[in-house]
PDB file of C-alpha atoms in Angstrom:
ATOM      1  CA  MET H 242     -61.343-161.656  71.574  1.00  0.00           C
ATOM      2  CA  MET H 243     -64.921-162.514  70.611  1.00  0.00           C
ATOM      3  CA  ALA H 244     -66.066-165.356  68.382  1.00  0.00           C
ATOM      4  CA  ASN H 245     -65.763-164.877  64.630  1.00  0.00           C
ATOM      5  CA  LEU H 246     -69.242-164.332  63.166  1.00  0.00           C
ATOM      6  CA  LEU H 247     -68.115-164.843  59.569  1.00  0.00           C
ATOM      7  CA  ALA H 248     -66.421-168.152  60.424  1.00  0.00           C
ATOM      8  CA  LEU H 249     -69.498-169.353  62.316  1.00  0.00           C
ATOM      9  CA  LYS H 250     -71.862-168.542  59.440  1.00  0.00           C
ATOM     10  CA  ALA H 251     -69.461-170.050  56.907  1.00  0.00           C
ATOM     11  CA  PHE H 252     -69.548-173.459  58.617  1.00  0.00           C
ATOM     12  CA  ASP H 253     -71.199-175.838  56.136  1.00  0.00           C
ATOM     13  CA  VAL H 254     -73.896-177.212  58.432  1.00  0.00           C
ATOM     14  CA  LEU H 255     -75.962-178.805  55.660  1.00  0.00           C
ATOM     15  CA  ASN H 256     -73.061-180.957  54.454  1.00  0.00           C
ATOM     16  CA  SER H 257     -71.787-181.941  57.897  1.00  0.00           C
ATOM     17  CA  THR H 258     -72.094-185.268  59.719  1.00  0.00           C
ATOM     18  CA  VAL H 259     -74.489-185.334  62.687  1.00  0.00           C
ATOM     19  CA  THR H 260     -73.953-187.108  66.002  1.00  0.00           C
ATOM     20  CA  LEU H 261     -76.579-186.602  68.710  1.00  0.00           C
ATOM     21  CA  TRP H 262     -75.290-186.757  72.281  1.00  0.00           C
ATOM     22  CA  VAL H 263     -77.551-186.866  75.340  1.00  0.00           C
ATOM     23  CA  PHE H 264     -76.138-185.655  78.628  1.00  0.00           C
ATOM     24  CA  LYS H 265     -76.854-186.200  82.279  1.00  0.00           C
ATOM     25  CA  ARG H 266     -75.312-184.007  84.928  1.00  0.00           C
ATOM     26  CA  SER H 267     -74.282-184.958  88.459  1.00  0.00           C
ATOM     27  CA  THR H 268     -72.054-183.766  91.274  1.00  0.00           C
ATOM     28  CA  ARG H 269     -69.124-185.754  92.640  1.00  0.00           C
ATOM     29  CA  ALA H 270     -66.905-184.494  95.438  1.00  0.00           C
ATOM     30  CA  GLY H 271     -68.425-181.052  94.973  1.00  0.00           C
ATOM     31  CA  LYS H 272     -67.600-180.902  91.252  1.00  0.00           C
ATOM     32  CA  ILE H 273     -69.950-180.929  88.261  1.00  0.00           C
ATOM     33  CA  VAL H 274     -69.686-184.104  86.149  1.00  0.00           C
ATOM     34  CA  TYR H 275     -71.195-184.488  82.666  1.00  0.00           C
ATOM     35  CA  THR H 276     -71.935-187.969  81.327  1.00  0.00           C
ATOM     36  CA  GLY H 277     -72.654-188.145  77.603  1.00  0.00           C
ATOM     37  CA  ARG H 278     -73.956-190.952  75.394  1.00  0.00           C
ATOM     38  CA  TRP H 279     -74.487-190.917  71.641  1.00  0.00           C
ATOM     39  CA  VAL H 280     -77.603-192.244  69.983  1.00  0.00           C
ATOM     40  CA  GLU H 281     -78.151-193.425  66.425  1.00  0.00           C
ATOM     41  CA  THR H 282     -80.362-191.147  64.329  1.00  0.00           C
ATOM     42  CA  SER H 283     -82.116-191.658  61.010  1.00  0.00           C
ATOM     43  CA  GLU H 284     -81.168-189.806  57.834  1.00  0.00           C
ATOM     44  CA  LEU H 285     -84.514-188.009  57.936  1.00  0.00           C
ATOM     45  CA  LEU H 286     -83.909-186.801  61.493  1.00  0.00           C
ATOM     46  CA  ASP H 287     -80.329-185.795  60.637  1.00  0.00           C
ATOM     47  CA  ALA H 288     -81.588-183.690  57.735  1.00  0.00           C
ATOM     48  CA  LYS H 289     -84.156-181.956  59.953  1.00  0.00           C
ATOM     49  CA  ILE H 290     -81.586-181.324  62.678  1.00  0.00           C
ATOM     50  CA  LYS H 291     -79.166-179.768  60.183  1.00  0.00           C
ATOM     51  CA  GLU H 292     -81.934-177.612  58.732  1.00  0.00           C
ATOM     52  CA  ASN H 293     -82.815-176.265  62.198  1.00  0.00           C
ATOM     53  CA  VAL H 294     -79.207-175.710  63.294  1.00  0.00           C
ATOM     54  CA  ASN H 295     -78.389-173.954  60.032  1.00  0.00           C
ATOM     55  CA  ALA H 296     -81.381-171.641  60.496  1.00  0.00           C
ATOM     56  CA  ALA H 297     -80.228-170.871  64.051  1.00  0.00           C
ATOM     57  CA  VAL H 298     -76.700-170.068  62.856  1.00  0.00           C
ATOM     58  CA  GLN H 299     -77.822-167.911  59.944  1.00  0.00           C
ATOM     59  CA  SER H 300     -80.203-165.921  62.174  1.00  0.00           C
ATOM     60  CA  VAL H 301     -77.239-164.491  64.107  1.00  0.00           C
ATOM     61  CA  GLU H 302     -76.446-160.939  63.017  1.00  0.00           C
ATOM     62  CA  GLU H 303     -74.243-159.752  65.874  1.00  0.00           C
ATOM     63  CA  ILE H 304     -71.854-161.240  68.421  1.00  0.00           C
ATOM     64  CA  ARG H 305     -71.433-159.352  71.695  1.00  0.00           C
ATOM     65  CA  GLU H 306     -68.898-159.979  74.422  1.00  0.00           C
ATOM     66  CA  TYR H 307     -70.281-161.987  77.320  1.00  0.00           C
ATOM     67  CA  SER H 308     -70.356-160.369  80.717  1.00  0.00           C
ATOM     68  CA  LEU H 309     -72.231-161.388  83.829  1.00  0.00           C
ATOM     69  CA  LEU H 310     -74.888-158.726  83.299  1.00  0.00           C
ATOM     70  CA  ALA H 311     -74.885-158.477  79.491  1.00  0.00           C
ATOM     71  CA  GLU H 312     -78.055-159.284  77.550  1.00  0.00           C
ATOM     72  CA  ASN H 313     -78.720-160.190  73.935  1.00  0.00           C
ATOM     73  CA  ASN H 314     -81.755-160.134  71.637  1.00  0.00           C
ATOM     74  CA  GLU H 315     -83.316-162.355  68.961  1.00  0.00           C
ATOM     75  CA  THR H 316     -80.559-161.746  66.401  1.00  0.00           C
ATOM     76  CA  SER H 317     -77.526-161.326  68.660  1.00  0.00           C
ATOM     77  CA  VAL H 318     -75.490-163.770  70.741  1.00  0.00           C
ATOM     78  CA  LEU H 319     -73.013-163.521  73.612  1.00  0.00           C
ATOM     79  CA  SER H 320     -69.497-164.920  73.258  1.00  0.00           C
ATOM     80  CA  ILE H 321     -67.166-166.208  75.980  1.00  0.00           C
ATOM     81  CA  PRO H 322     -63.973-168.296  75.633  1.00  0.00           C
ATOM     82  CA  ALA H 323     -64.816-171.972  76.139  1.00  0.00           C
ATOM     83  CA  ASP H 324     -61.891-172.435  78.537  1.00  0.00           C
ATOM     84  CA  GLU H 325     -63.615-170.066  80.989  1.00  0.00           C
ATOM     85  CA  THR H 326     -66.547-172.509  81.240  1.00  0.00           C
ATOM     86  CA  HIS H 327     -67.211-176.242  81.628  1.00  0.00           C
ATOM     87  CA  ALA H 328     -67.640-176.559  77.841  1.00  0.00           C
ATOM     88  CA  GLY H 329     -64.369-178.483  77.588  1.00  0.00           C
ATOM     89  CA  GLN H 330     -65.894-181.323  79.615  1.00  0.00           C
ATOM     90  CA  LEU H 331     -68.735-181.601  77.104  1.00  0.00           C
ATOM     91  CA  ILE H 332     -66.345-181.750  74.163  1.00  0.00           C
ATOM     92  CA  GLN H 333     -64.193-184.399  75.869  1.00  0.00           C
ATOM     93  CA  GLU H 334     -67.280-186.571  76.351  1.00  0.00           C
ATOM     94  CA  CYS H 335     -68.229-186.377  72.664  1.00  0.00           C
ATOM     95  CA  VAL H 336     -65.977-189.190  71.432  1.00  0.00           C
ATOM     96  CA  ALA H 337     -68.171-191.833  69.780  1.00  0.00           C
ATOM     97  CA  ARG H 338     -66.818-195.029  71.335  1.00  0.00           C
ATOM     98  CA  ASP H 339     -69.063-198.099  71.324  1.00  0.00           C
ATOM     99  CA  GLU H 340     -69.328-198.185  75.109  1.00  0.00           C
ATOM    100  CA  LYS H 341     -70.837-194.694  75.025  1.00  0.00           C
ATOM    101  CA  LYS H 342     -73.642-195.655  72.648  1.00  0.00           C
ATOM    102  CA  VAL H 343     -77.240-195.531  73.929  1.00  0.00           C
ATOM    103  CA  LYS H 344     -78.351-199.171  74.168  1.00  0.00           C
ATOM    104  CA  LYS H 345     -81.353-199.033  76.474  1.00  0.00           C
ATOM    105  CA  LEU H 346     -84.148-196.607  77.270  1.00  0.00           C
ATOM    106  CA  LYS H 347     -82.830-195.561  80.667  1.00  0.00           C
ATOM    107  CA  ASP H 348     -79.634-194.303  78.993  1.00  0.00           C
ATOM    108  CA  ILE H 349     -81.642-191.533  77.380  1.00  0.00           C
ATOM    109  CA  GLN H 350     -84.441-190.867  79.887  1.00  0.00           C
ATOM    110  CA  ASN H 351     -84.017-187.972  82.314  1.00  0.00           C
ATOM    111  CA  ALA H 352     -81.277-186.381  80.218  1.00  0.00           C
ATOM    112  CA  HIS H 353     -80.622-182.760  81.202  1.00  0.00           C
ATOM    113  CA  PHE H 354     -79.631-181.566  77.742  1.00  0.00           C
ATOM    114  CA  TYR H 355     -78.400-182.774  74.383  1.00  0.00           C
ATOM    115  CA  ALA H 356     -75.517-181.692  72.173  1.00  0.00           C
ATOM    116  CA  ILE H 357     -75.619-181.968  68.404  1.00  0.00           C
ATOM    117  CA  ARG H 358     -72.104-182.443  67.063  1.00  0.00           C
ATOM    118  CA  LEU H 359     -71.728-181.431  63.418  1.00  0.00           C
ATOM    119  CA  THR H 360     -68.412-182.461  61.888  1.00  0.00           C
ATOM    120  CA  LEU H 361     -66.651-181.675  58.608  1.00  0.00           C
ATOM    121  CA  ASP H 362     -63.713-183.834  57.460  1.00  0.00           C
ATOM    122  CA  ASP H 363     -63.497-185.440  60.947  1.00  0.00           C
ATOM    123  CA  GLN H 364     -61.781-182.284  62.209  1.00  0.00           C
ATOM    124  CA  ASN H 365     -63.781-179.078  62.205  1.00  0.00           C
ATOM    125  CA  SER H 366     -66.763-179.368  64.561  1.00  0.00           C
ATOM    126  CA  LEU H 367     -69.687-177.212  65.602  1.00  0.00           C
ATOM    127  CA  TYR H 368     -71.671-178.142  68.716  1.00  0.00           C
ATOM    128  CA  ALA H 369     -75.290-177.024  69.117  1.00  0.00           C
ATOM    129  CA  VAL H 370     -76.587-177.511  72.661  1.00  0.00           C
ATOM    130  CA  LYS H 371     -80.178-177.481  73.920  1.00  0.00           C
ATOM    131  CA  SER H 372     -81.797-178.195  77.290  1.00  0.00           C
ATOM    132  CA  THR H 373     -84.388-180.975  77.287  1.00  0.00           C
ATOM    133  CA  ASP H 374     -88.101-180.548  77.932  1.00  0.00           C
ATOM    134  CA  ASP H 375     -90.497-182.747  79.921  1.00  0.00           C
ATOM    135  CA  SER H 376     -90.715-185.341  77.125  1.00  0.00           C
ATOM    136  CA  TRP H 377     -87.286-186.599  78.212  1.00  0.00           C
ATOM    137  CA  LYS H 378     -88.389-187.248  81.795  1.00  0.00           C
ATOM    138  CA  LEU H 379     -89.359-190.697  83.046  1.00  0.00           C
ATOM    139  CA  LYS H 380     -93.097-190.484  83.615  1.00  0.00           C
ATOM    140  CA  LYS H 381     -96.336-192.359  83.121  1.00  0.00           C
ATOM    141  CA  LEU H 382     -99.609-190.977  81.830  1.00  0.00           C
ATOM    142  CA  ALA H 383    -102.057-190.743  84.729  1.00  0.00           C
ATOM    143  CA  GLY H 384    -105.714-191.485  84.014  1.00  0.00           C
ATOM    144  CA  ALA H 385    -105.214-191.706  80.236  1.00  0.00           C
ATOM    145  CA  TYR H 386    -103.910-193.830  77.382  1.00  0.00           C
ATOM    146  CA  ARG H 387    -101.710-192.587  74.557  1.00  0.00           C
ATOM    147  CA  ALA H 388    -103.346-193.243  71.187  1.00  0.00           C
ATOM    148  CA  VAL H 389    -101.983-192.779  67.669  1.00  0.00           C
ATOM    149  CA  PHE H 390    -103.944-192.345  64.441  1.00  0.00           C
ATOM    150  CA  LYS H 391    -102.782-194.696  61.677  1.00  0.00           C
ATOM    151  CA  ASP H 392    -104.488-196.647  58.898  1.00  0.00           C
ATOM    152  CA  ASN H 393    -107.625-194.534  59.441  1.00  0.00           C
ATOM    153  CA  ALA H 394    -107.991-195.747  63.034  1.00  0.00           C
ATOM    154  CA  LEU H 395    -106.813-195.007  66.563  1.00  0.00           C
ATOM    155  CA  ASP H 396    -104.554-197.541  68.251  1.00  0.00           C
ATOM    156  CA  ILE H 397    -102.688-197.799  71.550  1.00  0.00           C
ATOM    157  CA  ASP H 398     -99.144-196.432  71.314  1.00  0.00           C
ATOM    158  CA  ASN H 399     -96.650-196.989  74.128  1.00  0.00           C
ATOM    159  CA  THR H 400     -93.633-195.921  72.086  1.00  0.00           C
ATOM    160  CA  PRO H 401     -91.438-193.459  74.063  1.00  0.00           C
ATOM    161  CA  THR H 402     -91.115-190.111  72.297  1.00  0.00           C
ATOM    162  CA  PHE H 403     -88.568-187.333  72.783  1.00  0.00           C
ATOM    163  CA  ASN H 404     -88.849-183.779  71.504  1.00  0.00           C
ATOM    164  CA  ILE H 405     -85.981-182.293  69.483  1.00  0.00           C
ATOM    165  CA  SER H 406     -86.406-178.529  69.649  1.00  0.00           C
ATOM    166  CA  LYS H 407     -86.047-176.254  66.638  1.00  0.00           C
ATOM    167  CA  SER H 408     -84.245-173.736  68.851  1.00  0.00           C
ATOM    168  CA  ILE H 409     -80.692-173.833  70.239  1.00  0.00           C
ATOM    169  CA  ASP H 410     -79.457-172.559  73.614  1.00  0.00           C
ATOM    170  CA  PHE H 411     -75.799-172.157  72.668  1.00  0.00           C
ATOM    171  CA  PHE H 412     -73.065-173.193  70.277  1.00  0.00           C
ATOM    172  CA  ILE H 413     -69.492-174.265  70.948  1.00  0.00           C
ATOM    173  CA  PHE H 414     -67.296-173.338  68.012  1.00  0.00           C
ATOM    174  CA  ASP H 415     -63.619-172.625  67.433  1.00  0.00           C
ATOM    175  CA  GLY H 416     -62.795-172.264  71.137  1.00  0.00           C
ATOM    176  CA  ASP H 417     -65.812-170.138  72.081  1.00  0.00           C
ATOM    177  CA  VAL H 418     -69.187-170.620  73.728  1.00  0.00           C
ATOM    178  CA  ILE H 419     -71.744-168.624  71.737  1.00  0.00           C
ATOM    179  CA  ALA H 420     -74.946-168.137  73.729  1.00  0.00           C
ATOM    180  CA  LYS H 421     -78.349-167.547  72.158  1.00  0.00           C
ATOM    181  CA  GLN H 422     -80.231-168.162  75.424  1.00  0.00           C
ATOM    182  CA  LYS H 423     -78.092-166.779  78.232  1.00  0.00           C
ATOM    183  CA  ASN H 424     -80.046-168.205  81.174  1.00  0.00           C
ATOM    184  CA  LYS H 425     -80.189-171.693  79.665  1.00  0.00           C
ATOM    185  CA  THR H 426     -76.491-171.539  78.779  1.00  0.00           C
ATOM    186  CA  GLU H 427     -75.554-170.580  82.327  1.00  0.00           C
ATOM    187  CA  SER H 428     -77.795-173.319  83.713  1.00  0.00           C
ATOM    188  CA  ILE H 429     -76.310-176.072  81.517  1.00  0.00           C
ATOM    189  CA  LEU H 430     -72.751-174.915  82.208  1.00  0.00           C
ATOM    190  CA  SER H 431     -73.527-174.598  85.958  1.00  0.00           C
ATOM    191  CA  TYR H 432     -72.795-170.897  86.205  1.00  0.00           C
ATOM    192  CA  LYS H 433     -75.031-170.532  89.265  1.00  0.00           C
ATOM    193  CA  GLU H 434     -72.712-172.815  91.218  1.00  0.00           C
ATOM    194  CA  ALA H 435     -69.754-170.736  90.040  1.00  0.00           C
ATOM    195  CA  HIS H 436     -71.558-167.570  91.134  1.00  0.00           C
ATOM    196  CA  LYS H 437     -72.168-169.074  94.581  1.00  0.00           C
ATOM    197  CA  GLU H 438     -68.475-169.857  94.848  1.00  0.00           C
ATOM    198  CA  ASP H 439     -67.607-166.310  93.747  1.00  0.00           C
ATOM    199  CA  PHE H 440     -69.885-164.821  96.407  1.00  0.00           C
ATOM    200  CA  GLY H 441     -68.309-167.009  99.075  1.00  0.00           C
ATOM    201  CA  LEU H 442     -64.834-165.863  98.006  1.00  0.00           C
ATOM    202  CA  LEU H 443     -65.976-162.240  97.800  1.00  0.00           C
ATOM    203  CA  LYS H 444     -67.124-162.296 101.428  1.00  0.00           C
ATOM    204  CA  LEU H 445     -63.685-163.557 102.464  1.00  0.00           C
ATOM    205  CA  GLU H 446     -61.904-160.607 100.862  1.00  0.00           C
ATOM    206  CA  PRO H 447     -60.938-158.162 103.660  1.00  0.00           C
ATOM    207  CA  LYS H 448     -61.256-155.101 101.409  1.00  0.00           C
ATOM    208  CA  PHE H 449     -64.870-156.064 100.691  1.00  0.00           C
ATOM    209  CA  SER H 450     -66.058-157.232 104.106  1.00  0.00           C
ATOM    210  CA  SER H 451     -64.414-154.264 105.857  1.00  0.00           C
ATOM    211  CA  LEU H 452     -66.695-151.892 103.932  1.00  0.00           C
ATOM    212  CA  PHE H 453     -69.679-152.969 106.037  1.00  0.00           C
ATOM    213  CA  SER H 454     -70.710-152.730 109.663  1.00  0.00           C
ATOM    214  CA  SER H 455     -72.220-156.219 109.251  1.00  0.00           C
ATOM    215  CA  MET H 456     -72.535-158.732 106.398  1.00  0.00           C
ATOM    216  CA  ASP H 457     -75.839-160.213 107.599  1.00  0.00           C
ATOM    217  CA  GLU H 458     -78.133-158.125 105.386  1.00  0.00           C
ATOM    218  CA  ILE H 459     -75.882-158.643 102.353  1.00  0.00           C
ATOM    219  CA  ASP H 460     -76.070-162.417 102.914  1.00  0.00           C
ATOM    220  CA  ALA H 461     -79.855-162.284 103.194  1.00  0.00           C
ATOM    221  CA  TYR H 462     -80.188-160.076 100.104  1.00  0.00           C
ATOM    222  CA  VAL H 463     -78.154-162.379  97.881  1.00  0.00           C
ATOM    223  CA  GLY H 464     -79.280-165.702  99.357  1.00  0.00           C
ATOM    224  CA  ASN H 465     -79.824-168.274  96.604  1.00  0.00           C
ATOM    225  CA  ASN H 466     -81.196-165.760  94.096  1.00  0.00           C
ATOM    226  CA  LYS H 467     -79.491-166.337  90.744  1.00  0.00           C
ATOM    227  CA  ILE H 468     -79.770-162.669  89.707  1.00  0.00           C
ATOM    228  CA  GLN H 469     -78.189-161.357  92.904  1.00  0.00           C
ATOM    229  CA  LEU H 470     -75.537-164.098  92.803  1.00  0.00           C
ATOM    230  CA  ARG H 471     -74.711-162.998  89.263  1.00  0.00           C
ATOM    231  CA  ARG H 472     -74.466-159.371  90.416  1.00  0.00           C
ATOM    232  CA  ALA H 473     -72.252-160.376  93.334  1.00  0.00           C
ATOM    233  CA  SER H 474     -69.965-162.167  90.858  1.00  0.00           C
ATOM    234  CA  ALA H 475     -69.871-159.020  88.743  1.00  0.00           C
ATOM    235  CA  ILE H 476     -68.938-156.960  91.819  1.00  0.00           C
ATOM    236  CA  LYS H 477     -66.059-159.363  92.457  1.00  0.00           C
ATOM    237  CA  GLN H 478     -65.021-159.173  88.810  1.00  0.00           C
ATOM    238  CA  LYS H 479     -65.099-155.356  88.668  1.00  0.00           C
ATOM    239  CA  ALA H 480     -63.402-155.112  92.113  1.00  0.00           C
ATOM    240  CA  HIS H 481     -64.212-151.420  92.637  1.00  0.00           C
ATOM    241  CA  TYR H 482     -64.124-152.168  96.376  1.00  0.00           C
ATOM    242  CA  ASN H 483     -60.322-152.388  96.120  1.00  0.00           C
ATOM    243  CA  ASN H 484     -60.154-148.760  94.990  1.00  0.00           C
ATOM    244  CA  ASP H 485     -60.106-146.474  98.041  1.00  0.00           C
ATOM    245  CA  VAL H 486     -60.826-143.396  95.913  1.00  0.00           C
ATOM    246  CA  TYR H 487     -63.868-145.089  94.362  1.00  0.00           C
ATOM    247  CA  ILE H 488     -65.247-146.038  97.792  1.00  0.00           C
ATOM    248  CA  GLN H 489     -64.677-142.519  99.139  1.00  0.00           C
ATOM    249  CA  ASN H 490     -66.537-141.164  96.114  1.00  0.00           C
ATOM    250  CA  ILE H 491     -69.510-143.331  97.100  1.00  0.00           C
ATOM    251  CA  ARG H 492     -69.442-141.815 100.584  1.00  0.00           C
ATOM    252  CA  ASN H 493     -69.149-138.282  99.206  1.00  0.00           C
ATOM    253  CA  ASN H 494     -71.786-138.574  96.480  1.00  0.00           C
ATOM    254  CA  ALA H 495     -74.370-141.092  97.710  1.00  0.00           C
ATOM    255  CA  VAL H 496     -76.896-138.419  98.726  1.00  0.00           C
ATOM    256  CA  GLU H 497     -76.523-136.380  95.530  1.00  0.00           C
ATOM    257  CA  MET H 498     -76.844-139.533  93.400  1.00  0.00           C
ATOM    258  CA  GLN H 499     -79.986-140.528  95.312  1.00  0.00           C
ATOM    259  CA  LEU H 500     -78.442-143.728  96.648  1.00  0.00           C
ATOM    260  CA  LEU H 501     -80.169-144.647  99.909  1.00  0.00           C
ATOM    261  CA  ILE H 502     -77.020-145.839 101.663  1.00  0.00           C
ATOM    262  CA  ASP H 503     -76.298-145.203 105.352  1.00  0.00           C
ATOM    263  CA  PHE H 504     -72.826-144.906 106.887  1.00  0.00           C
ATOM    264  CA  ASP H 505     -71.765-145.183 110.529  1.00  0.00           C
ATOM    265  CA  LEU H 506     -69.381-142.790 112.294  1.00  0.00           C
ATOM    266  CA  ASN H 507     -66.405-144.786 111.005  1.00  0.00           C
ATOM    267  CA  GLY H 508     -67.521-144.469 107.380  1.00  0.00           C
ATOM    268  CA  LYS H 509     -68.625-148.093 107.141  1.00  0.00           C
ATOM    269  CA  ILE H 510     -71.713-148.914 105.087  1.00  0.00           C
ATOM    270  CA  VAL H 511     -74.655-149.996 107.246  1.00  0.00           C
ATOM    271  CA  PRO H 512     -76.623-152.482 105.104  1.00  0.00           C
ATOM    272  CA  SER H 513     -80.380-152.882 105.469  1.00  0.00           C
ATOM    273  CA  ALA H 514     -83.053-154.745 103.532  1.00  0.00           C
ATOM    274  CA  GLU H 515     -83.893-151.476 101.756  1.00  0.00           C
ATOM    275  CA  SER H 516     -80.346-150.279 101.052  1.00  0.00           C
ATOM    276  CA  CYS H 517     -78.757-153.459  99.628  1.00  0.00           C
ATOM    277  CA  LYS H 518     -80.156-152.673  96.176  1.00  0.00           C
ATOM    278  CA  TYR H 519     -78.409-149.281  96.203  1.00  0.00           C
ATOM    279  CA  ILE H 520     -75.187-150.716  97.629  1.00  0.00           C
ATOM    280  CA  PHE H 521     -75.003-153.126  94.695  1.00  0.00           C
ATOM    281  CA  LEU H 522     -75.787-150.340  92.209  1.00  0.00           C
ATOM    282  CA  ALA H 523     -72.899-148.308  93.629  1.00  0.00           C
ATOM    283  CA  LEU H 524     -70.397-151.187  93.663  1.00  0.00           C
ATOM    284  CA  LEU H 525     -71.355-152.126  90.099  1.00  0.00           C
ATOM    285  CA  ASN H 526     -71.184-148.499  88.910  1.00  0.00           C
ATOM    286  CA  HIS H 527     -74.727-148.847  87.567  1.00  0.00           C
ATOM    287  CA  ARG H 528     -76.211-145.543  88.826  1.00  0.00           C
ATOM    288  CA  LEU H 529     -75.385-143.112  86.030  1.00  0.00           C
ATOM    289  CA  PHE H 530     -76.047-139.409  85.404  1.00  0.00           C
ATOM    290  CA  SER H 531     -77.162-138.010  82.046  1.00  0.00           C
ATOM    291  CA  ARG H 532     -75.697-134.620  81.191  1.00  0.00           C
ATOM    292  CA  PHE H 533     -78.414-134.268  78.566  1.00  0.00           C
ATOM    293  CA  SER H 534     -81.474-134.663  80.792  1.00  0.00           C
ATOM    294  CA  GLY H 535     -79.870-133.921  84.155  1.00  0.00           C
ATOM    295  CA  GLU H 536     -81.399-137.134  85.526  1.00  0.00           C
ATOM    296  CA  TYR H 537     -80.014-140.304  87.122  1.00  0.00           C
ATOM    297  CA  TYR H 538     -80.545-143.747  85.607  1.00  0.00           C
ATOM    298  CA  ASP H 539     -80.008-147.345  86.702  1.00  0.00           C
ATOM    299  CA  VAL H 540     -78.530-149.582  83.993  1.00  0.00           C
ATOM    300  CA  GLN H 541     -78.120-153.351  83.669  1.00  0.00           C
ATOM    301  CA  ASN H 542     -74.696-153.269  82.061  1.00  0.00           C
ATOM    302  CA  ILE H 543     -72.088-150.760  80.895  1.00  0.00           C
ATOM    303  CA  GLU H 544     -69.568-150.691  78.069  1.00  0.00           C
ATOM    304  CA  ASN H 545     -66.504-148.478  78.309  1.00  0.00           C
ATOM    305  CA  ILE H 546     -65.865-146.184  75.358  1.00  0.00           C
TER     306      ILE H 546
END
């Protein structure tokens, strides 16, 4: 079930309480770890934050179901259950204990992202998450001084500044992750690492690996490319390779469907640098035929009717 658009837009952002959390991300024993700290904010900043978050929420006109290859536009978002992501770790960190308060500059510098927690009645919460820009990185100005104009004059200003963006990458609300910027959402929630793990598991599945005369070209094609890793995850998720009839249909129809896929005498697919693209199209079921135009098309995603 997808997120509830009406409930999201009904959340009273402007009358909520703001807590700004800054997060750093690390890896321990091969697992992603999020470390969050909360920082005090002024009433003026809180008001501006709520104004921006409310605008981001109200701009949403459609919620679509998240899939590995789904895309959204300026007024739509993608929804996925939070328990299928690392979002729960973020929420668990957002408990405003004194020891988690930002008390020195290094606590906030080099943060990977920040989460704005908006709370009503100490119960109902909306989280708005955004990746940080270069202003959050520890750096020194090279060959220049920072100057500020005040009292009709320029003066030296060494005060650290941090940009709070007007845009939001994703929300966490009522048990769902609601993505406005899919790539940024996947990056913050470490989806690329999950895709790598999926590809590793996919290669270990006998029904998949036995389709090919060799896995070398498939390995080279996917590599560390986030798009191909995402497609490999989608292949694992769809699991058409487990369907013997589906695979035989690829063998029988590859030429007619203009898929440049070679087979050896045993019916195994012979991957090459040129054919891997078509192999993935076939295993994703993304080469489609139009009965209207009589032409074949490659698509990024499909929705069953």
